[in-house]
Coordinates of C-alpha atoms and ligand atoms in Angstrom, one line a residue:
X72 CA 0.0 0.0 0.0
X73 CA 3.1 2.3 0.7
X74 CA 4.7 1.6 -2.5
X75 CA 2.0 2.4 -4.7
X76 CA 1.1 5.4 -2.6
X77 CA 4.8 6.4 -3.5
X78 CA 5.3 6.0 -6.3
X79 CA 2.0 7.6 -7.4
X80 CA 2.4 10.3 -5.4
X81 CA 6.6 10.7 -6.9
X82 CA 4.2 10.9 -10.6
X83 CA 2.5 13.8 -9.1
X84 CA 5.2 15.2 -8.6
X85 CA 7.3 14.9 -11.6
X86 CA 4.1 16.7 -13.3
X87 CA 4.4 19.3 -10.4
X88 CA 7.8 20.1 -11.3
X89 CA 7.3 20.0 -14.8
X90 CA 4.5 22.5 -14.3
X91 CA 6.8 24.9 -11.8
X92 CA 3.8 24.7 -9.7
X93 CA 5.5 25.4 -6.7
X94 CA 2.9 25.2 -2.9
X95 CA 1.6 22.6 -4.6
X96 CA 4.6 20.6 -5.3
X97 CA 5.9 20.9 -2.2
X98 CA 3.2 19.7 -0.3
X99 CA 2.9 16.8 -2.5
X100 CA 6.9 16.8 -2.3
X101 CA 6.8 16.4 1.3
X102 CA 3.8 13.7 1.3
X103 CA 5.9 12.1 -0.7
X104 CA 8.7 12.1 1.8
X105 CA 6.5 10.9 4.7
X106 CA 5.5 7.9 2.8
X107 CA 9.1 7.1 1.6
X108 CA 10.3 7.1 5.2
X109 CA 7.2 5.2 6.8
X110 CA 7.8 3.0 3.5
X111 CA 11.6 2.4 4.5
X112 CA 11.0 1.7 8.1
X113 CA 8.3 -0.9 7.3
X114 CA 10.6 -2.5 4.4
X115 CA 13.1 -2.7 7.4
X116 CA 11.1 -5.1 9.3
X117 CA 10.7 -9.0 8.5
X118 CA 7.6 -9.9 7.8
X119 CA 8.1 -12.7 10.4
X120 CA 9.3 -10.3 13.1
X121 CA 6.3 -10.9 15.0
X122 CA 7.3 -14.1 15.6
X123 CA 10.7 -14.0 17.2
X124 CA 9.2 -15.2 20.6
X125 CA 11.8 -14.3 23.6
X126 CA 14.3 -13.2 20.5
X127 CA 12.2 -10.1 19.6
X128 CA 12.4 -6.4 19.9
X129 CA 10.0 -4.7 22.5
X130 CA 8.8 -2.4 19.5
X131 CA 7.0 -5.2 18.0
X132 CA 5.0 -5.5 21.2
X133 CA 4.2 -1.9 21.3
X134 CA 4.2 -1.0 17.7
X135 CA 3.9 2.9 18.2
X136 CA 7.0 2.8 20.0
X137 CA 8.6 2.4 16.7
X138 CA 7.6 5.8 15.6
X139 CA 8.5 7.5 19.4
X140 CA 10.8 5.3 21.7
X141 CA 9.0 7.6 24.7
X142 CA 5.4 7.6 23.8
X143 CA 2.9 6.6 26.7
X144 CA -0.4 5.3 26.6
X145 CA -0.9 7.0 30.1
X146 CA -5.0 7.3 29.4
X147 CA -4.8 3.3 30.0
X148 CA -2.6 3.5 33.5
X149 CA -4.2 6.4 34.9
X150 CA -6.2 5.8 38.1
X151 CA -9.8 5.1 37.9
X152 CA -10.9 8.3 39.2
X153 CA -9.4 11.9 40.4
X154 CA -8.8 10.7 43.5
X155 CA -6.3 7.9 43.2
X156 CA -2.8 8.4 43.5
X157 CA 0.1 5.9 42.7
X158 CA 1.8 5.3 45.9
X159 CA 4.2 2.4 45.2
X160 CA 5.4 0.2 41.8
X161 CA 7.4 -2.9 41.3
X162 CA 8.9 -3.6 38.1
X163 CA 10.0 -6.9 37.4
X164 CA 11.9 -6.4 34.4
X165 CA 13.8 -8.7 31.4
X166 CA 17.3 -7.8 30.2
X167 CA 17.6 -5.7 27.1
X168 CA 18.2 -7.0 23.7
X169 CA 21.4 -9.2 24.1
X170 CA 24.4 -11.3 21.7
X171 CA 23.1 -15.2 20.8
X172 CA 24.5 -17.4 24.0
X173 CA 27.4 -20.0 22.6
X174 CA 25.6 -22.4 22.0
X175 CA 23.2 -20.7 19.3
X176 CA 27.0 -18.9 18.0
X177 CA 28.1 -22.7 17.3
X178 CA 24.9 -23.4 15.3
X179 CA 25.0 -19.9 13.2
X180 CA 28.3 -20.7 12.5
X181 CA 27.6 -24.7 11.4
X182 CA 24.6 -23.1 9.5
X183 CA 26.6 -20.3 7.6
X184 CA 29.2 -23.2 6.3
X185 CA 26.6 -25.5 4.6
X186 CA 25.5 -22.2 3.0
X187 CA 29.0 -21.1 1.9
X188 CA 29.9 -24.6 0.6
X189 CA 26.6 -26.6 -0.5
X190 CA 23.9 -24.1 -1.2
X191 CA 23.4 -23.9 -4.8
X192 CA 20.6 -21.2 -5.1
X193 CA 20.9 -18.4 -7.5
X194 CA 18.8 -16.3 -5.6
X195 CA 19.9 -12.7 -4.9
X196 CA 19.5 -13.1 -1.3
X197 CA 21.4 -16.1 -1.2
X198 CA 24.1 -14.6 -3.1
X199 CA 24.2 -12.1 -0.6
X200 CA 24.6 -14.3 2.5
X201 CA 27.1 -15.7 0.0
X202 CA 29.5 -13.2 -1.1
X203 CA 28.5 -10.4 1.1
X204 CA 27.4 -11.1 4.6
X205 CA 29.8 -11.9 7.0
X206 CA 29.6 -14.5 10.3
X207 CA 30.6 -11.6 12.7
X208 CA 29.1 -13.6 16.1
X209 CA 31.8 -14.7 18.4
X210 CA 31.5 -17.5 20.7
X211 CA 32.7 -15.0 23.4
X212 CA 30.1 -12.5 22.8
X213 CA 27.9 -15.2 24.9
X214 CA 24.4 -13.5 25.6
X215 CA 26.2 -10.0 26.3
X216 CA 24.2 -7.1 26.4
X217 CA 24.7 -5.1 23.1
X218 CA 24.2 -0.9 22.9
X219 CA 20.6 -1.9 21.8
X220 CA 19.9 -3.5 24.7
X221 CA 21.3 -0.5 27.3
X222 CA 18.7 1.6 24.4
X223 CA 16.2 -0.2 25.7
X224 CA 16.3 -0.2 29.4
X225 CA 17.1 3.7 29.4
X226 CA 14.2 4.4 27.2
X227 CA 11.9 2.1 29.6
X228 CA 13.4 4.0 32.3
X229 CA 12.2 7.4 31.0
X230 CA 8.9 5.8 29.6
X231 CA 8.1 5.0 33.2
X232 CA 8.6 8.3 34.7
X233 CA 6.0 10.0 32.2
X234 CA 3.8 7.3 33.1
X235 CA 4.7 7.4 37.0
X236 CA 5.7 10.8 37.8
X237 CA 5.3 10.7 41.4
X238 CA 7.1 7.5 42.3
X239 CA 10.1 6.9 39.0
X240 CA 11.4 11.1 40.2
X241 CA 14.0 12.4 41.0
X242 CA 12.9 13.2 44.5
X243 CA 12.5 9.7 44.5
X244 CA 15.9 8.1 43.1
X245 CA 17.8 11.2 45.1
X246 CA 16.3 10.9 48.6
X247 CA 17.0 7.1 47.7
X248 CA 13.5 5.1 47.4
X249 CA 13.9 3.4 44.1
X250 CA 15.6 0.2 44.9
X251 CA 17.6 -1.7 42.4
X252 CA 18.3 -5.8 42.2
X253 CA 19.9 -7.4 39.3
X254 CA 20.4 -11.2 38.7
X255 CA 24.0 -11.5 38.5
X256 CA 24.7 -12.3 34.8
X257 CA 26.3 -9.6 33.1
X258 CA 22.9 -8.7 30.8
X259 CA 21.6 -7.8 33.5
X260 CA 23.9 -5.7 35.5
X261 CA 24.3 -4.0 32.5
X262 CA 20.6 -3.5 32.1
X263 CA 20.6 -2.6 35.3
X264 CA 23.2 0.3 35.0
X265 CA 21.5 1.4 31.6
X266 CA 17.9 2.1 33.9
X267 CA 19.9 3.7 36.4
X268 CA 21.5 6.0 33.5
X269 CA 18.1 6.6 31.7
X270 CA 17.3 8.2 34.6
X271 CA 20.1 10.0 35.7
X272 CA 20.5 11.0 32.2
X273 CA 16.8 12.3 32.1
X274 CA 17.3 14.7 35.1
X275 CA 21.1 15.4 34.5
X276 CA 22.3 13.8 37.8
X277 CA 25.8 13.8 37.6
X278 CA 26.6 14.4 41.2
X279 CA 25.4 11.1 42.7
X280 CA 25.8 7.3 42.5
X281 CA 22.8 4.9 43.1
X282 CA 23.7 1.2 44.5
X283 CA 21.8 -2.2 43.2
X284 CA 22.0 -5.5 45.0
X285 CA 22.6 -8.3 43.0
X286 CA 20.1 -10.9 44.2
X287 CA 20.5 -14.5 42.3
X288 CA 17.8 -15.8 44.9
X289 CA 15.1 -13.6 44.2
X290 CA 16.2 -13.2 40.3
X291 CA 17.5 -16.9 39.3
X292 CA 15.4 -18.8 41.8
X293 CA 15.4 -21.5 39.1
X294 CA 19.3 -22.2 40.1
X295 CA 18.3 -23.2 43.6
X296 CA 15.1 -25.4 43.0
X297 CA 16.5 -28.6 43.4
X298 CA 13.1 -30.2 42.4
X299 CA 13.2 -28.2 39.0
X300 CA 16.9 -28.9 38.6
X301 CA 16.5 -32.4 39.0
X302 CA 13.0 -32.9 37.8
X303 CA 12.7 -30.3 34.6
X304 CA 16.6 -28.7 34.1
X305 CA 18.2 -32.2 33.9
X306 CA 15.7 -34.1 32.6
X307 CA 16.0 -34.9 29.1
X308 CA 12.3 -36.8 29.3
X309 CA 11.0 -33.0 30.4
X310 CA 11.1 -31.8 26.7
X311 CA 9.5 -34.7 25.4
X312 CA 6.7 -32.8 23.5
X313 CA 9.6 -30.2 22.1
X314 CA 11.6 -33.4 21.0
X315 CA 8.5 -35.0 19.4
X316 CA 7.3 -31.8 17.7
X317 CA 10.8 -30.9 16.5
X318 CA 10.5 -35.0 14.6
X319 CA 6.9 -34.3 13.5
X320 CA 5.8 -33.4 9.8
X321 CA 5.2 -29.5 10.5
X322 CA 9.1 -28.9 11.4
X323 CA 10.5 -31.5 8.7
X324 CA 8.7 -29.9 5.9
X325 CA 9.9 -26.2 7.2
X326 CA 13.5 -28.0 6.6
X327 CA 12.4 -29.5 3.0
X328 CA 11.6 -25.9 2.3
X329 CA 14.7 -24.2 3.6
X330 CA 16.5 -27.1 1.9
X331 CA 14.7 -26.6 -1.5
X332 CA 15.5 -22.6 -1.3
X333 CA 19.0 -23.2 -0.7
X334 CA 19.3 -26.3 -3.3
X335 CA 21.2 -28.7 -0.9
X336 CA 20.3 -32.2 0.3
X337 CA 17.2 -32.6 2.6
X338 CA 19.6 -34.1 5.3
X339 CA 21.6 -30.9 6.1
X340 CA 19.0 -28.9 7.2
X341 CA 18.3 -31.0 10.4
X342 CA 15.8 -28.7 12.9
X343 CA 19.0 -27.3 14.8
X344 CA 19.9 -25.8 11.4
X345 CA 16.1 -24.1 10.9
X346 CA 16.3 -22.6 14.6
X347 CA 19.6 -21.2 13.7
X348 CA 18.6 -19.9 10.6
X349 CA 15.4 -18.4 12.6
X350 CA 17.6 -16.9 15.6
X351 CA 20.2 -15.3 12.6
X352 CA 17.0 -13.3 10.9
X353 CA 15.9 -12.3 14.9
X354 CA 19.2 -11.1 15.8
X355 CA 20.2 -9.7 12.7
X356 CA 17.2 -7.8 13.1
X357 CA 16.9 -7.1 16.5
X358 CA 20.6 -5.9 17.6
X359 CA 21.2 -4.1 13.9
X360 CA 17.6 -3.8 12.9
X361 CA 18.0 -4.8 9.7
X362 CA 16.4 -7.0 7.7
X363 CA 18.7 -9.6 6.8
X364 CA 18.7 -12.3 4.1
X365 CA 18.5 -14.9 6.5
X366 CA 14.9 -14.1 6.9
X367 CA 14.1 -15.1 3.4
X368 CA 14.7 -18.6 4.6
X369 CA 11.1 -18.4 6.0
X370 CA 7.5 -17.6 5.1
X371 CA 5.0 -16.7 7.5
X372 CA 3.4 -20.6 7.8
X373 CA 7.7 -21.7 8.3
X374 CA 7.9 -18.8 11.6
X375 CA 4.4 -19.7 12.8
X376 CA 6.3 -23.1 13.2
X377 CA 9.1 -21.9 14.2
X378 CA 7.1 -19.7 16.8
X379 CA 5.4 -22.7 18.6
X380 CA 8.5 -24.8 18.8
X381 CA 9.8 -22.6 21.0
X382 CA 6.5 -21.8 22.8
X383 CA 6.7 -25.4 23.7
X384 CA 10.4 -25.6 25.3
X385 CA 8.7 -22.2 27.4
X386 CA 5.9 -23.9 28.1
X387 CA 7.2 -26.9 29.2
X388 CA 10.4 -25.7 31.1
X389 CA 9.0 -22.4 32.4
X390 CA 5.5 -22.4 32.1
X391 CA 2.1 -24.3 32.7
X392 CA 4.3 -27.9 31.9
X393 CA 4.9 -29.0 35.1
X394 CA 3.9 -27.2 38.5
X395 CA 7.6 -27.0 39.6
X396 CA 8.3 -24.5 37.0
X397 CA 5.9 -21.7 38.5
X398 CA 6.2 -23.1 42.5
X399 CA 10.1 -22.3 42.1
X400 CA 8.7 -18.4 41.6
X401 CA 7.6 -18.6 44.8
X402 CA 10.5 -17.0 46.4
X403 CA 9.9 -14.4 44.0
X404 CA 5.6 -14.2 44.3
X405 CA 6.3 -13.6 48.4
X406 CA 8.9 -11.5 48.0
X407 CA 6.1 -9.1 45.9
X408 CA 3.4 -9.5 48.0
X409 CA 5.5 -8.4 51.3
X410 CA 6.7 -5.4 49.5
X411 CA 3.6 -4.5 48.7
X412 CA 2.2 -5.3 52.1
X413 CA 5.0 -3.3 53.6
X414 CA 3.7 0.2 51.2
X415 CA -0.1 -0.4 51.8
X416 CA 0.7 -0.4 55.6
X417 CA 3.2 2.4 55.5
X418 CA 0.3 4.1 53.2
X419 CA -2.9 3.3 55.8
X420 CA -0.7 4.9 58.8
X421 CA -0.5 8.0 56.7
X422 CA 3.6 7.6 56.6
X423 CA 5.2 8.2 53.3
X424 CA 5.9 4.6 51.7
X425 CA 9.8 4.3 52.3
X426 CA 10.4 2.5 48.8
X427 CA 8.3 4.0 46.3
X428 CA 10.0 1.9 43.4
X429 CA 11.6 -1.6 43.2
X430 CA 12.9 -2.3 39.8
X431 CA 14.3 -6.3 39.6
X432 CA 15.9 -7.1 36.5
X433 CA 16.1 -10.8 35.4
X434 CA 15.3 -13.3 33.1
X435 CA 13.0 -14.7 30.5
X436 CA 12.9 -17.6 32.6
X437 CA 12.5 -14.9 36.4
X438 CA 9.5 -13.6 34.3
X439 CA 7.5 -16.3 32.9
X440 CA 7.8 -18.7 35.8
X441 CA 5.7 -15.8 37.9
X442 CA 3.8 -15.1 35.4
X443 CA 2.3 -18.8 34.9
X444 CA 2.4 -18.9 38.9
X445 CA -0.3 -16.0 38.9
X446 CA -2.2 -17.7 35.9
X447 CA -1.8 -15.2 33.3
X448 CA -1.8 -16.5 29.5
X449 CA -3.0 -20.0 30.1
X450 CA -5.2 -21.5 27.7
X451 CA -7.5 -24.6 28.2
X452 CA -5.5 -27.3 26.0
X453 CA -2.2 -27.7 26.7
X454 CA 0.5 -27.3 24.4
X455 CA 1.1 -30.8 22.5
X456 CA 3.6 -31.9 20.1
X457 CA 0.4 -33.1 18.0
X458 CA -2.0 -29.9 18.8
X459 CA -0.5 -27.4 16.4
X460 CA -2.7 -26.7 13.8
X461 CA -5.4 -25.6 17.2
X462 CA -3.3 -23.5 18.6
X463 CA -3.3 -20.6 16.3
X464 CA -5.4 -18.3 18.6
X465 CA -3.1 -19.7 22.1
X466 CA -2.8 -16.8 24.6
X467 CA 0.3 -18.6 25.7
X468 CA 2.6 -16.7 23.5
X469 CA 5.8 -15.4 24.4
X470 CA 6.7 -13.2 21.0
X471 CA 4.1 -11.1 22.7
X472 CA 4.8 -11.5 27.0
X473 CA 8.6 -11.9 26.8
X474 CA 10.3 -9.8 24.4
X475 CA 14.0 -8.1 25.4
X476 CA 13.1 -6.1 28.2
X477 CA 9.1 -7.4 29.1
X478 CA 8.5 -5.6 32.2
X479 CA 6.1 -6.7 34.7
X480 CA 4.8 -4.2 36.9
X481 CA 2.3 -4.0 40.0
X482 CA 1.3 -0.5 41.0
X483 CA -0.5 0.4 44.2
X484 CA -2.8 3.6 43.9
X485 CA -4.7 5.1 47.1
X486 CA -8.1 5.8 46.4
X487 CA -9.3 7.6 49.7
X488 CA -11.6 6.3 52.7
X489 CA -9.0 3.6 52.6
X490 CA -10.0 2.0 48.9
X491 CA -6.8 1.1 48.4
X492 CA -5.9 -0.7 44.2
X493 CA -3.5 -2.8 42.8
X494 CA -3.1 -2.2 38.9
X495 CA -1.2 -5.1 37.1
X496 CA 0.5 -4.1 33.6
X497 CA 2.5 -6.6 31.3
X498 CA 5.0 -4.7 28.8
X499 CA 3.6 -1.4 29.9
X500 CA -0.3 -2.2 29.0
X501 CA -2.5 -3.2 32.1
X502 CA -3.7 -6.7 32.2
X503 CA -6.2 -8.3 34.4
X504 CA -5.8 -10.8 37.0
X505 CA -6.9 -13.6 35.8
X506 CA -10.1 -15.2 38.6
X507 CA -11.0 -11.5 39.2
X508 CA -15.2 -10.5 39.0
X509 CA -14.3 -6.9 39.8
X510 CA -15.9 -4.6 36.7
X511 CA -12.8 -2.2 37.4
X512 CA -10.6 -5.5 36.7
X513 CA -7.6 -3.8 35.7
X514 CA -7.6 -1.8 38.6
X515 CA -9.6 -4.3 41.0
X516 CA -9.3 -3.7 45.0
X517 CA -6.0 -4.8 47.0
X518 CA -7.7 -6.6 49.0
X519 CA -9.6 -9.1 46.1
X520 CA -6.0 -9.5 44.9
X521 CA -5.0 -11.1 48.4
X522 CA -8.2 -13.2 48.3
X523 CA -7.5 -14.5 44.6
X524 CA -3.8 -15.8 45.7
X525 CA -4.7 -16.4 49.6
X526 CA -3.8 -20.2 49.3
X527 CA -0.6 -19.2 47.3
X528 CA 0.0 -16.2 50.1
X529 CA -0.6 -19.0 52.8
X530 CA 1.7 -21.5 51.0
X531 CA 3.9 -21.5 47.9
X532 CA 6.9 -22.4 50.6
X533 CA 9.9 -22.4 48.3
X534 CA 11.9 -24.6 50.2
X535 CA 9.2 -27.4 50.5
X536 CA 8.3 -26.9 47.0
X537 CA 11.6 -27.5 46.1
X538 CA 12.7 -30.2 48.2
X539 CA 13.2 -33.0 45.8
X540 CA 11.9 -36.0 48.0
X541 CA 9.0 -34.9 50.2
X542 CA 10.1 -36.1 53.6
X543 CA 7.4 -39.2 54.6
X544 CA 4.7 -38.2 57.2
X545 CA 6.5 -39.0 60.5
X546 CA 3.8 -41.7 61.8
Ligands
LIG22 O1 18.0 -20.4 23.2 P1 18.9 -19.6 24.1 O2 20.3 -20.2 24.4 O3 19.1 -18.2 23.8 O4 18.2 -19.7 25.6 C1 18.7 -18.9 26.6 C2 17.7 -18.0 27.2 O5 17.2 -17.2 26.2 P2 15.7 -17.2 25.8 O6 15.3 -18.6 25.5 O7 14.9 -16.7 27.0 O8 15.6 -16.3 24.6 C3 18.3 -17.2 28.3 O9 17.2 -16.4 28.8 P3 17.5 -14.8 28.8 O10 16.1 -14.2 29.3 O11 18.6 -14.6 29.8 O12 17.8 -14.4 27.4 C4 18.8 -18.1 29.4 O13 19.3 -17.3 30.4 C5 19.8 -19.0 28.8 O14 20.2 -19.9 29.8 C6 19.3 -19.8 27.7 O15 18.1 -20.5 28.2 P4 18.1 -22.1 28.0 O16 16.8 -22.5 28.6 O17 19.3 -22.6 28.9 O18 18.2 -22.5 26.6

């Protein structure tokens, strides 16, 4: 629709300039202009970008970002009447947009030599991956943060203090009641210094420091849950439904075709090779946002594929799979709730609420686990190996919950005569807790939160949860 808009309107104005009619031309000149660029940016994205589960950009889950990194929707966060005010917010908060880890390096690199030396294609875009794009990965870059990636944890930062500008201030971070905790991997110390600067950068802070604790218990709980280590982590039976989908006849003929484009035997494109060729298009696109040749390895049907393959290794080692993978989140879900506790009991005694902001930032995996914990996303059927082709419409999707830097927040607004709320927002956009009757859902009552998760508030003990034999009743 751009193009032809384009180029009709470049017609008008050849005649334009033709005729020397000059307001005219210019104004047409400039429409011109507009649609060239909006043309160019939308060019720049892969069709299949929308498919890039915990490999895509945050843009494509908030589309008008693309057009102002700092826009705000704050008509949807506002309170639900004059008289609230947002008194406390915890942001629980993925890395920005980071270097493949080794592992997905080693297959790039396996995939780029069957292209160099058996791909037969004479395809333009082949020929470019051929003679002009290089392998430039590293097996040291390792899941490193890249500049991208600080981008996008500084522009969240900023994003959140138009939307919150009486808790992310700088009254707030200088009088020292934004709280920072990091997991302890380098994407997300870095991440962590990149909010920090957003801010700091924002209000041109230059003459003070601002600590974080790094806190692998609260933002890798998954490292210390023996019962998920040893039941999920180190369990090759645990990905059973992955292992069967990746054999099954949606994935092999995605290889036929990627085989077929690139004119080399059907047994070189194994379904290691079509996740690599997959993760090169994401990150190619992603850290230089660019649309890369790689992507032309896929059609929509081939990254709809691609898409739920790795919705099934989320849902089965993070998600809804087995109840391990949320009940190791409980560390984290009661580390919330007494936070939150602490401000609304701070707030009823009229005290100012001593940390107005907790930002963790974590993991795909510190995310999701919580997230399937409080029952967000989950569908009624499962996710099978054999249920594809019904699982079009799945809620369960993590190209739209878990993209670099998916942020899930919890704010609590004072309404007066001791109405006190609790708004949930995923990525920035409220969302509902799932159970809850109340017509103001997205900003329902504290107190019917509590009731919805009173037997996880009452239990959810990490350590029993995660004991890997349950001790027999002493009789
Ligand atoms: O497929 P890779 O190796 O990239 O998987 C990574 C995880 O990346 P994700 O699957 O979430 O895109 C990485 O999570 P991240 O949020 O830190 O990016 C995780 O830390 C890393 O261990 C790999 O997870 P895996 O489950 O061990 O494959």
């Amino acid at each position: 629709m751009f193009l032809t808009f384009s180029l009709a309107a470049f017609k008008i104005v050849q005649g334009c300039i033709m005729l020397n009619v000059p307001v005219f031309r210019l104004f047409i000149y400039s429409c011109c202009l507009v649609s060239y660029v909006a043309l160019e940016r939308d060019f720049n994205i892969p069709a299949i970008a929308k498919y890039f589960n915990t490999k895509g950009r945050y843009e494509e889950v908030n589309p008008y970002l693309r057009e102002d990194i700092f826009a705000v929707n704050t008509s949807s966060v506002l309170s639900p009447s004059d008289q609230c005010e947002a008194r406390y917010l915890t942001a629980i908060v993925r890395h920005g947009t980071r270097y493949p880890t080794t592992r997905d390096i080693q297959e790039m690199q396996k995939l780029y030599g069957i292209i160099l030396h058996n791909a037969t294609g004479e395809e333009s875009w082949l020929q470019e991956i051929q003679t002009q794009w290089r392998m430039w990965y590293s097996e040291d870059m390792d899941g490193r943060l890249v500049q991208k990636g600080v981008d996008d944890l500084k522009h969240l930062a900023v994003r959140l203090s138009k939307t919150f500008p009486g808790l992310v201030s700088e009254e707030k971070l200088r009088g020292g009641f934004i709280e920072f905790i990091t997991s302890s991997k380098h994407r997300c110390v870095n991440s962590t210094l990149a909010f920090k600067a957003g801010l700091t950068g924002l209000w041109g802070i230059k003459d003070m420091e601002f600590d974080h604790a790094v806190n692998d218990a609260l933002m890798r709980f998954f490292d210390q849950c023996t019962r998920f280590i040893e039941e999920v982590d180190n369990n090759p039976t645990a990905m059973s439904e992955l292992d069967k989908f990746k054999e099954g006849p949606e994935m092999k003929r995605v290889q036929q075709k990627i085989a077929d484009r690139l004119g080399v035997p059907y047994s070189l494109i194994t379904d290691d090779m079509a996740e690599a060729a997959f993760y090169l298009c994401a990150y190619e696109f992603a850290i230089k946002t660019v649309n890369s040749p790689w992507c032309r390895l896929f059609d929509e049907v081939d990254a709809q594929v691609m898409e739920y393959a790795n919705d099934l290794k989320q849902f089965w080692k993070r998600g809804y799979g087995y109840d391990i993978n949320s009940k190791s989140s409980c560390v984290l879900f009661h580390d919330v709730f007494t936070r939150l506790e602490k401000a609304v009991n701070e707030n009823k005694s009229g005290q100012q609420v001593t940390e107005a902001v907790t930002v963790q930032i974590g993991h795909a995996e510190t995310l999701l686990p919580l997230i399937t914990l409080l029952s967000f996303f989950k569908d009624a059927d499962t996710l099978m190996s054999t249920n594809f082709a019904t699982q079009t419409q799945r809620s369960f999707r993590t190209s739209r919950m878990l993209p670099y830097a998916a942020n899930l927040l919890f704010v609590l607004y004072d309404c007066g005569a001791g109405d006190v709320r609790l708004q949930p927002l995923l990525n920035e956009q409220p969302v509902t807790f799932p159970g809850l009757s109340d017509p103001q859902a997205s900003m329902p009552r504290y107190q019917d939160v509590l009731e919805r998760y009173r037997d996880l508030l009452q239990g959810c003990d990490f350590e029993a949860e995660c004991q890997l034999f349950k001790h027999p009743v002493e009789l």
